[in-house]
Coordinates of C-alpha atoms and ligand atoms in Angstrom, one line a residue:
X140 CA -135.9 4.0 109.9
X141 CA -138.0 6.3 111.9
X142 CA -141.6 5.1 112.3
X143 CA -144.7 7.3 112.8
X144 CA -145.2 8.1 116.4
X145 CA -141.8 7.0 117.5
X146 CA -139.5 9.7 118.9
X147 CA -135.8 9.4 119.1
X148 CA -133.1 11.9 120.2
X149 CA -129.4 11.9 119.9
X150 CA -127.2 14.6 121.4
X151 CA -124.3 15.8 119.2
X152 CA -122.2 18.8 118.6
X153 CA -123.0 20.8 115.5
X154 CA -119.8 19.7 113.7
X155 CA -120.5 16.0 114.7
X156 CA -124.0 16.6 113.3
X157 CA -122.6 18.0 110.0
X158 CA -120.5 14.9 109.7
X159 CA -123.5 12.6 110.5
X160 CA -125.7 14.4 108.0
X161 CA -123.0 14.2 105.3
X162 CA -122.1 10.6 106.1
X163 CA -125.8 9.7 105.7
X164 CA -125.5 10.5 102.0
X165 CA -124.2 7.5 100.2
X166 CA -122.0 8.5 97.2
X167 CA -118.8 10.5 97.0
X168 CA -119.7 13.8 95.3
X169 CA -116.2 14.6 94.0
X170 CA -116.1 11.2 92.3
X171 CA -119.5 11.8 90.8
X172 CA -118.6 15.2 89.5
X173 CA -115.4 13.8 88.1
X174 CA -117.3 11.0 86.4
X175 CA -119.7 13.5 84.9
X176 CA -116.8 15.6 83.7
X177 CA -115.2 12.5 82.1
X178 CA -118.4 11.9 80.3
X179 CA -118.5 15.5 79.1
X180 CA -121.8 16.0 80.9
X181 CA -122.6 19.6 81.3
X182 CA -123.7 21.0 84.7
X183 CA -126.9 22.2 83.1
X184 CA -127.9 18.9 81.8
X185 CA -130.6 17.3 83.9
X186 CA -128.8 14.3 85.2
X187 CA -130.8 11.6 86.8
X188 CA -130.5 10.9 90.5
X189 CA -127.6 12.9 91.8
X190 CA -125.1 11.8 94.3
X191 CA -124.4 13.3 97.7
X192 CA -121.4 14.8 99.4
X193 CA -119.5 12.9 102.0
X194 CA -117.2 14.3 104.8
X195 CA -117.2 17.7 106.3
X196 CA -115.5 19.9 103.6
X197 CA -112.4 21.9 104.4
X198 CA -113.6 25.1 102.9
X199 CA -111.3 27.8 104.2
X200 CA -108.1 28.7 102.4
X201 CA -105.0 30.5 103.5
X202 CA -104.5 34.1 102.6
X203 CA -103.1 34.3 99.1
X204 CA -101.7 37.8 98.8
X205 CA -101.3 41.0 100.7
X206 CA -102.1 43.3 97.8
X207 CA -98.8 45.2 98.5
X208 CA -96.4 43.3 96.1
X209 CA -96.1 44.0 92.4
X210 CA -97.5 41.0 90.6
X211 CA -95.0 39.3 88.3
X212 CA -97.3 36.8 86.5
X213 CA -100.9 36.8 85.3
X214 CA -101.9 34.4 88.1
X215 CA -100.2 36.5 90.7
X216 CA -102.0 39.6 89.3
X217 CA -105.3 37.8 89.7
X218 CA -104.5 36.7 93.2
X219 CA -103.5 40.3 94.2
X220 CA -106.6 41.7 92.5
X221 CA -108.8 39.4 94.6
X222 CA -107.5 40.7 97.8
X223 CA -106.0 39.2 101.0
X224 CA -108.4 36.3 101.6
X225 CA -110.3 33.7 99.7
X226 CA -113.0 31.9 101.6
X227 CA -116.1 29.9 100.9
X228 CA -119.5 29.1 102.3
X229 CA -120.4 25.6 101.4
X230 CA -122.1 24.4 104.5
X231 CA -123.5 25.7 107.8
X232 CA -120.6 23.7 109.3
X233 CA -118.3 26.3 107.9
X234 CA -119.7 28.7 110.5
X235 CA -119.7 27.9 114.2
X236 CA -122.3 29.4 116.6
X237 CA -120.3 32.7 116.7
X238 CA -120.0 32.8 112.9
X239 CA -123.8 32.4 112.6
X240 CA -124.3 35.2 115.2
X241 CA -121.8 37.4 113.4
X242 CA -123.9 37.0 110.2
X243 CA -127.0 38.0 112.2
X244 CA -125.3 41.1 113.5
X245 CA -124.1 42.1 110.1
X246 CA -127.7 41.6 108.8
X247 CA -128.9 44.0 111.4
X248 CA -126.5 46.6 110.0
X249 CA -127.8 46.0 106.5
X250 CA -131.4 46.2 107.8
X251 CA -130.6 49.8 108.7
X252 CA -129.2 50.4 105.3
X253 CA -132.4 49.0 103.7
X254 CA -134.4 51.8 105.5
X255 CA -132.4 54.6 103.7
X256 CA -133.8 56.4 100.7
X257 CA -131.0 55.0 98.7
X258 CA -130.4 51.5 100.2
X259 CA -126.9 51.1 98.9
X260 CA -123.4 51.1 100.3
X261 CA -120.0 51.2 98.5
X262 CA -118.6 48.2 100.5
X263 CA -117.9 46.0 97.5
X264 CA -117.2 48.6 94.8
X265 CA -114.8 47.1 92.3
X266 CA -115.7 43.5 93.2
X267 CA -117.6 41.2 90.8
X268 CA -120.1 38.5 91.9
X269 CA -121.1 35.8 89.4
X270 CA -124.4 33.9 89.9
X271 CA -124.2 30.4 88.3
X272 CA -127.5 28.6 88.6
X273 CA -127.7 25.2 86.9
X274 CA -131.1 24.6 88.5
X275 CA -134.1 26.9 88.5
X276 CA -134.4 29.6 91.2
X277 CA -136.5 32.7 91.9
X278 CA -135.6 33.7 95.4
X279 CA -132.0 32.8 95.9
X280 CA -130.6 34.1 92.6
X281 CA -132.6 37.4 92.6
X282 CA -131.8 38.0 96.3
X283 CA -128.0 37.3 95.8
X284 CA -128.0 39.7 92.8
X285 CA -129.9 42.3 94.7
X286 CA -127.6 41.9 97.7
X287 CA -124.5 42.3 95.5
X288 CA -125.8 45.4 93.8
X289 CA -126.7 47.0 97.1
X290 CA -123.1 46.5 98.1
X291 CA -122.1 48.2 94.8
X292 CA -120.5 45.0 93.4
X293 CA -120.7 44.3 89.7
X294 CA -123.0 41.3 89.0
X295 CA -122.5 38.7 86.2
X296 CA -125.5 36.4 85.6
X297 CA -125.1 33.0 84.1
X298 CA -128.3 31.3 82.9
X299 CA -127.8 27.6 82.1
X300 CA -130.5 27.4 79.5
X301 CA -129.0 30.1 77.3
X302 CA -125.3 29.2 77.9
X303 CA -122.8 27.0 76.1
X304 CA -123.6 24.4 78.7
X305 CA -126.5 23.3 76.5
X306 CA -123.8 22.6 73.8
X307 CA -122.1 20.2 76.1
X308 CA -119.5 22.4 77.9
X309 CA -118.5 20.8 81.1
X310 CA -119.1 22.3 84.6
X311 CA -115.3 22.7 85.0
X312 CA -114.9 24.5 81.7
X313 CA -117.9 26.6 82.4
X314 CA -116.7 27.9 85.8
X315 CA -113.1 28.3 84.7
X316 CA -114.3 30.4 81.8
X317 CA -116.4 32.6 84.1
X318 CA -113.5 32.9 86.6
X319 CA -111.1 33.9 83.9
X320 CA -113.2 37.0 83.2
X321 CA -112.2 38.2 86.7
X322 CA -114.6 37.5 89.5
X323 CA -114.4 37.7 93.3
X324 CA -117.2 35.3 94.2
X325 CA -119.2 32.7 92.5
X326 CA -122.7 31.9 93.9
X327 CA -123.5 28.4 92.5
X328 CA -126.5 26.2 92.5
X329 CA -126.2 22.7 91.1
X330 CA -128.3 19.5 91.1
X331 CA -125.3 17.4 92.3
X332 CA -124.5 17.4 96.0
X333 CA -120.9 18.4 96.4
X334 CA -120.6 20.4 93.1
X335 CA -119.7 23.7 94.9
X336 CA -116.9 21.9 96.8
X337 CA -115.5 20.6 93.6
X338 CA -115.6 24.1 92.1
X339 CA -113.4 25.4 94.8
X340 CA -110.6 23.2 93.3
X341 CA -111.1 24.8 89.9
X342 CA -111.4 28.6 90.5
X343 CA -109.7 31.2 92.7
X344 CA -112.8 33.1 93.6
X345 CA -114.9 32.6 96.8
X346 CA -117.5 30.0 96.3
X347 CA -121.0 30.3 97.9
X348 CA -123.3 27.3 97.9
X349 CA -126.7 28.4 96.7
X350 CA -128.1 24.8 97.0
X351 CA -126.4 21.6 95.9
X352 CA -128.6 18.5 95.3
X353 CA -129.9 17.1 98.6
X354 CA -126.8 18.3 100.5
X355 CA -127.1 21.9 101.8
X356 CA -128.5 25.4 101.3
X357 CA -126.6 27.4 103.9
X358 CA -127.8 30.9 103.1
X359 CA -131.5 29.7 103.4
X360 CA -130.7 28.5 106.9
X361 CA -129.0 31.7 107.8
X362 CA -132.0 33.8 106.6
X363 CA -134.3 31.5 108.5
X364 CA -132.4 31.9 111.7
X365 CA -132.5 35.7 111.2
X366 CA -136.3 35.6 110.6
X367 CA -136.9 33.5 113.8
X368 CA -134.6 35.8 115.8
X369 CA -136.5 38.8 114.5
X370 CA -139.9 37.3 115.4
X371 CA -138.5 36.4 118.9
X372 CA -137.2 40.0 119.3
X373 CA -140.7 41.3 118.6
X374 CA -142.3 38.8 121.0
X375 CA -139.9 40.1 123.7
X376 CA -140.7 43.7 123.1
X377 CA -137.5 44.6 121.3
X378 CA -135.0 42.6 123.4
X379 CA -132.8 40.7 120.9
X380 CA -132.3 37.1 122.0
X381 CA -128.7 35.8 122.4
X382 CA -129.7 32.7 120.3
X383 CA -132.6 30.4 119.8
X384 CA -132.3 28.5 123.1
X385 CA -135.7 27.3 124.4
X386 CA -137.4 27.2 121.1
X387 CA -139.1 24.1 119.7
X388 CA -138.9 24.0 115.9
X389 CA -140.6 21.3 113.8
X390 CA -139.4 20.7 110.2
X391 CA -142.2 19.0 108.4
X392 CA -142.3 17.3 105.1
X393 CA -139.8 15.8 102.6
X394 CA -136.7 15.7 104.9
X395 CA -135.1 13.0 102.8
X396 CA -134.6 15.1 99.8
X397 CA -134.3 18.5 101.4
X398 CA -131.0 20.5 101.4
X399 CA -132.8 23.2 103.4
X400 CA -133.6 20.7 106.2
X401 CA -130.0 19.6 106.4
X402 CA -128.7 23.2 106.7
X403 CA -131.5 24.2 109.1
X404 CA -130.9 21.2 111.4
X405 CA -127.3 22.3 111.8
X406 CA -128.1 26.0 112.1
X407 CA -131.0 25.8 114.5
X408 CA -129.2 23.3 116.8
X409 CA -126.0 25.3 116.7
X410 CA -128.1 28.2 118.1
X411 CA -129.6 26.1 120.9
X412 CA -133.1 25.3 119.5
X413 CA -134.7 21.9 119.9
X414 CA -135.4 20.5 116.4
X415 CA -138.0 17.9 115.6
X416 CA -138.4 16.3 112.2
X417 CA -141.9 15.3 111.2
X418 CA -142.5 13.2 108.1
X419 CA -143.9 9.9 106.8
X420 CA -141.3 7.1 107.0
X421 CA -140.8 7.2 103.2
X422 CA -139.7 10.9 103.4
X423 CA -137.3 10.5 106.3
X424 CA -133.6 9.8 105.7
X425 CA -132.7 6.2 106.0
X426 CA -130.7 6.9 109.2
X427 CA -130.8 9.8 111.6
X428 CA -127.9 8.6 113.7
X429 CA -125.9 11.6 114.9
X430 CA -128.5 14.1 113.9
X431 CA -129.3 16.5 116.8
X432 CA -133.0 16.0 116.4
X433 CA -136.1 14.1 117.5
X434 CA -138.3 12.5 114.9
X435 CA -141.9 11.5 114.6
X436 CA -144.6 10.8 112.1
X437 CA -147.3 12.3 114.3
X438 CA -147.8 15.9 113.3
X439 CA -151.1 16.4 115.2
X440 CA -149.5 15.2 118.5
X441 CA -146.8 17.9 118.3
X442 CA -148.6 21.0 117.2
X443 CA -149.4 22.5 120.7
X444 CA -145.8 22.5 121.8
X445 CA -144.2 24.2 118.8
X446 CA -142.8 27.7 118.5
X447 CA -142.0 27.3 114.8
X448 CA -143.5 25.1 112.2
X449 CA -141.2 24.9 109.2
X450 CA -142.9 23.4 106.2
X451 CA -141.1 21.8 103.2
X452 CA -142.2 21.2 99.6
X453 CA -142.3 17.6 98.4
X454 CA -139.3 17.6 96.0
X455 CA -141.1 15.8 93.2
X456 CA -138.2 16.4 90.8
X457 CA -135.9 14.3 93.1
X458 CA -138.3 11.5 94.2
X459 CA -137.4 9.1 91.4
X460 CA -139.9 6.6 92.8
X461 CA -143.4 6.6 94.3
X462 CA -143.0 7.5 98.0
X463 CA -146.5 8.8 98.7
X464 CA -150.0 7.4 97.9
X465 CA -151.1 10.8 96.6
X466 CA -150.5 14.5 97.3
X467 CA -154.1 14.7 98.6
X468 CA -153.3 12.0 101.2
X469 CA -150.1 13.9 102.1
X470 CA -152.1 17.1 102.7
X471 CA -154.6 15.2 104.8
X472 CA -151.9 13.6 107.0
X473 CA -149.1 16.3 107.0
X474 CA -150.4 19.5 105.5
X475 CA -150.8 22.6 107.7
X476 CA -154.6 22.9 107.3
X477 CA -156.7 25.6 109.0
X478 CA -157.6 23.1 111.7
X479 CA -154.0 22.3 112.4
X480 CA -153.0 26.0 112.3
X481 CA -155.7 26.7 114.9
X482 CA -154.1 24.0 117.2
X483 CA -150.8 25.9 117.3
X484 CA -149.8 28.2 120.2
X485 CA -151.0 31.8 119.6
X486 CA -147.5 33.1 119.2
X487 CA -146.2 30.2 117.0
X488 CA -144.9 31.1 113.6
X489 CA -145.1 29.3 110.2
X490 CA -142.2 29.3 107.8
X491 CA -141.5 27.8 104.3
X492 CA -138.3 28.3 102.1
X493 CA -140.5 28.5 99.0
X494 CA -141.7 27.7 96.5
X495 CA -144.9 26.9 98.4
X496 CA -147.3 24.5 96.9
X497 CA -150.6 25.7 98.3
X498 CA -153.0 22.8 98.9
X499 CA -150.2 20.3 99.5
X500 CA -147.9 21.2 102.4
X501 CA -149.9 24.3 103.4
X502 CA -153.6 25.3 103.0
X503 CA -154.1 28.5 100.9
X504 CA -155.7 30.3 103.8
X505 CA -152.9 29.4 106.2
X506 CA -150.3 30.6 103.7
X507 CA -151.9 34.1 103.9
X508 CA -152.1 34.3 107.7
X509 CA -150.0 37.0 109.5
X510 CA -148.2 34.2 111.4
X511 CA -146.9 32.8 108.1
X512 CA -143.6 34.6 107.5
X513 CA -142.8 33.5 104.0
X514 CA -142.4 37.0 102.5
X515 CA -140.5 38.2 105.5
X516 CA -138.1 35.3 104.9
X517 CA -137.6 36.5 101.4
X518 CA -137.1 40.1 102.5
X519 CA -134.6 39.1 105.1
X520 CA -132.8 36.9 102.5
X521 CA -131.4 40.1 100.8
X522 CA -130.0 41.4 104.1
X523 CA -128.5 38.1 105.1
X524 CA -126.9 37.6 101.6
X525 CA -125.5 41.1 101.9
X526 CA -124.0 40.0 105.2
X527 CA -122.6 36.8 103.7
X528 CA -121.0 38.6 100.7
X529 CA -119.6 41.3 103.0
X530 CA -118.3 38.7 105.4
X531 CA -116.5 36.8 102.6
X532 CA -115.3 39.7 100.4
X533 CA -115.7 43.0 102.3
X534 CA -113.3 45.2 104.1
X535 CA -114.9 48.5 103.4
X536 CA -117.2 50.7 105.5
X537 CA -120.9 49.7 105.6
Ligands
CP866 N1 -135.8 28.8 98.8 C1 -135.2 28.7 97.6 O1 -134.1 28.2 97.4 O2 -136.0 29.2 96.6 P1 -135.5 29.3 95.0 O3 -135.5 27.9 94.5 O4 -136.6 30.1 94.4 O5 -134.2 30.0 95.0

């Protein structure tokens, strides 16, 4: 357990880090999803405390068809229609440093598209992207749907609350049903860590993790890297940095329950940044062994040395027990107040994945400062998700 004021650091490679982060989660996700299926539990049903994934998933599949042969069976027809490759994005560990940088470069190309009078390209014409959200979302679902439409894909939207899941249909039957209608990618959010990995066993389409339990939220981390890179480019007068080397990034708040923190630790460290976790002991993971981070409970002692302050929401829906005396106490000890914002370096930036809870992790006045890049993160989310969809499905011209 990390204590306030105590700093530790362990050097690891990003893949080691992914394994350490996964291994720190206790229960095997596949078993848990199987158990839920056996009980007939629907993915939409609000299960209690959800399990976590273990082990770095093998998420890349071999090419399935060339598209040249005449299909003999229905399955073969579906494989041919889907094109030459089927791949997934379940974790930042699915992308190495070069893979992350490739997404950044593709996002730059889509930033240029976004400036056009009609910000749309035909790259995914004829493809279908389904969004399957078993947990609430504003940013991720809408930006994936916008991204798919700007690539000219057809979009199928599944909303758990108005679906047959409320009648008890299982996650497996739900995703197999959607897949049978002919989709190329499924963007899935689920309250159980490891659910997207399990779905890759059930459907033929590419699976993109839009947030699974306390495990990962890889596209959030990619858009965060892109936003930091963009801010750094502006700071350097237009010179695009090779990566995030030399930056000190503090992730502050409910690390224990945050899938965003796990993906961001992997992504920021893969790009060379120094990552510090700042939280009260009750909101730190039980073990940080193997995580490429330092950790402290002393936010005030770190402020002057940071380039990026990345704030997290307290995940009240996942707490399950009382881990804080009160939200007022949390704001007083760990919130980014006006006084704390004034103690940052002039060029430091403030980020938050959203939704922000003003008055808890961030003071309302700080949320509205120009240095707080929350809406820029959202804007970049569309570009980065276009890049991810194109990377997984595309072969056309941007
Ligand atoms: N950052 C994020 O995942 O936001 P939503 O829950 O609104 O998608």
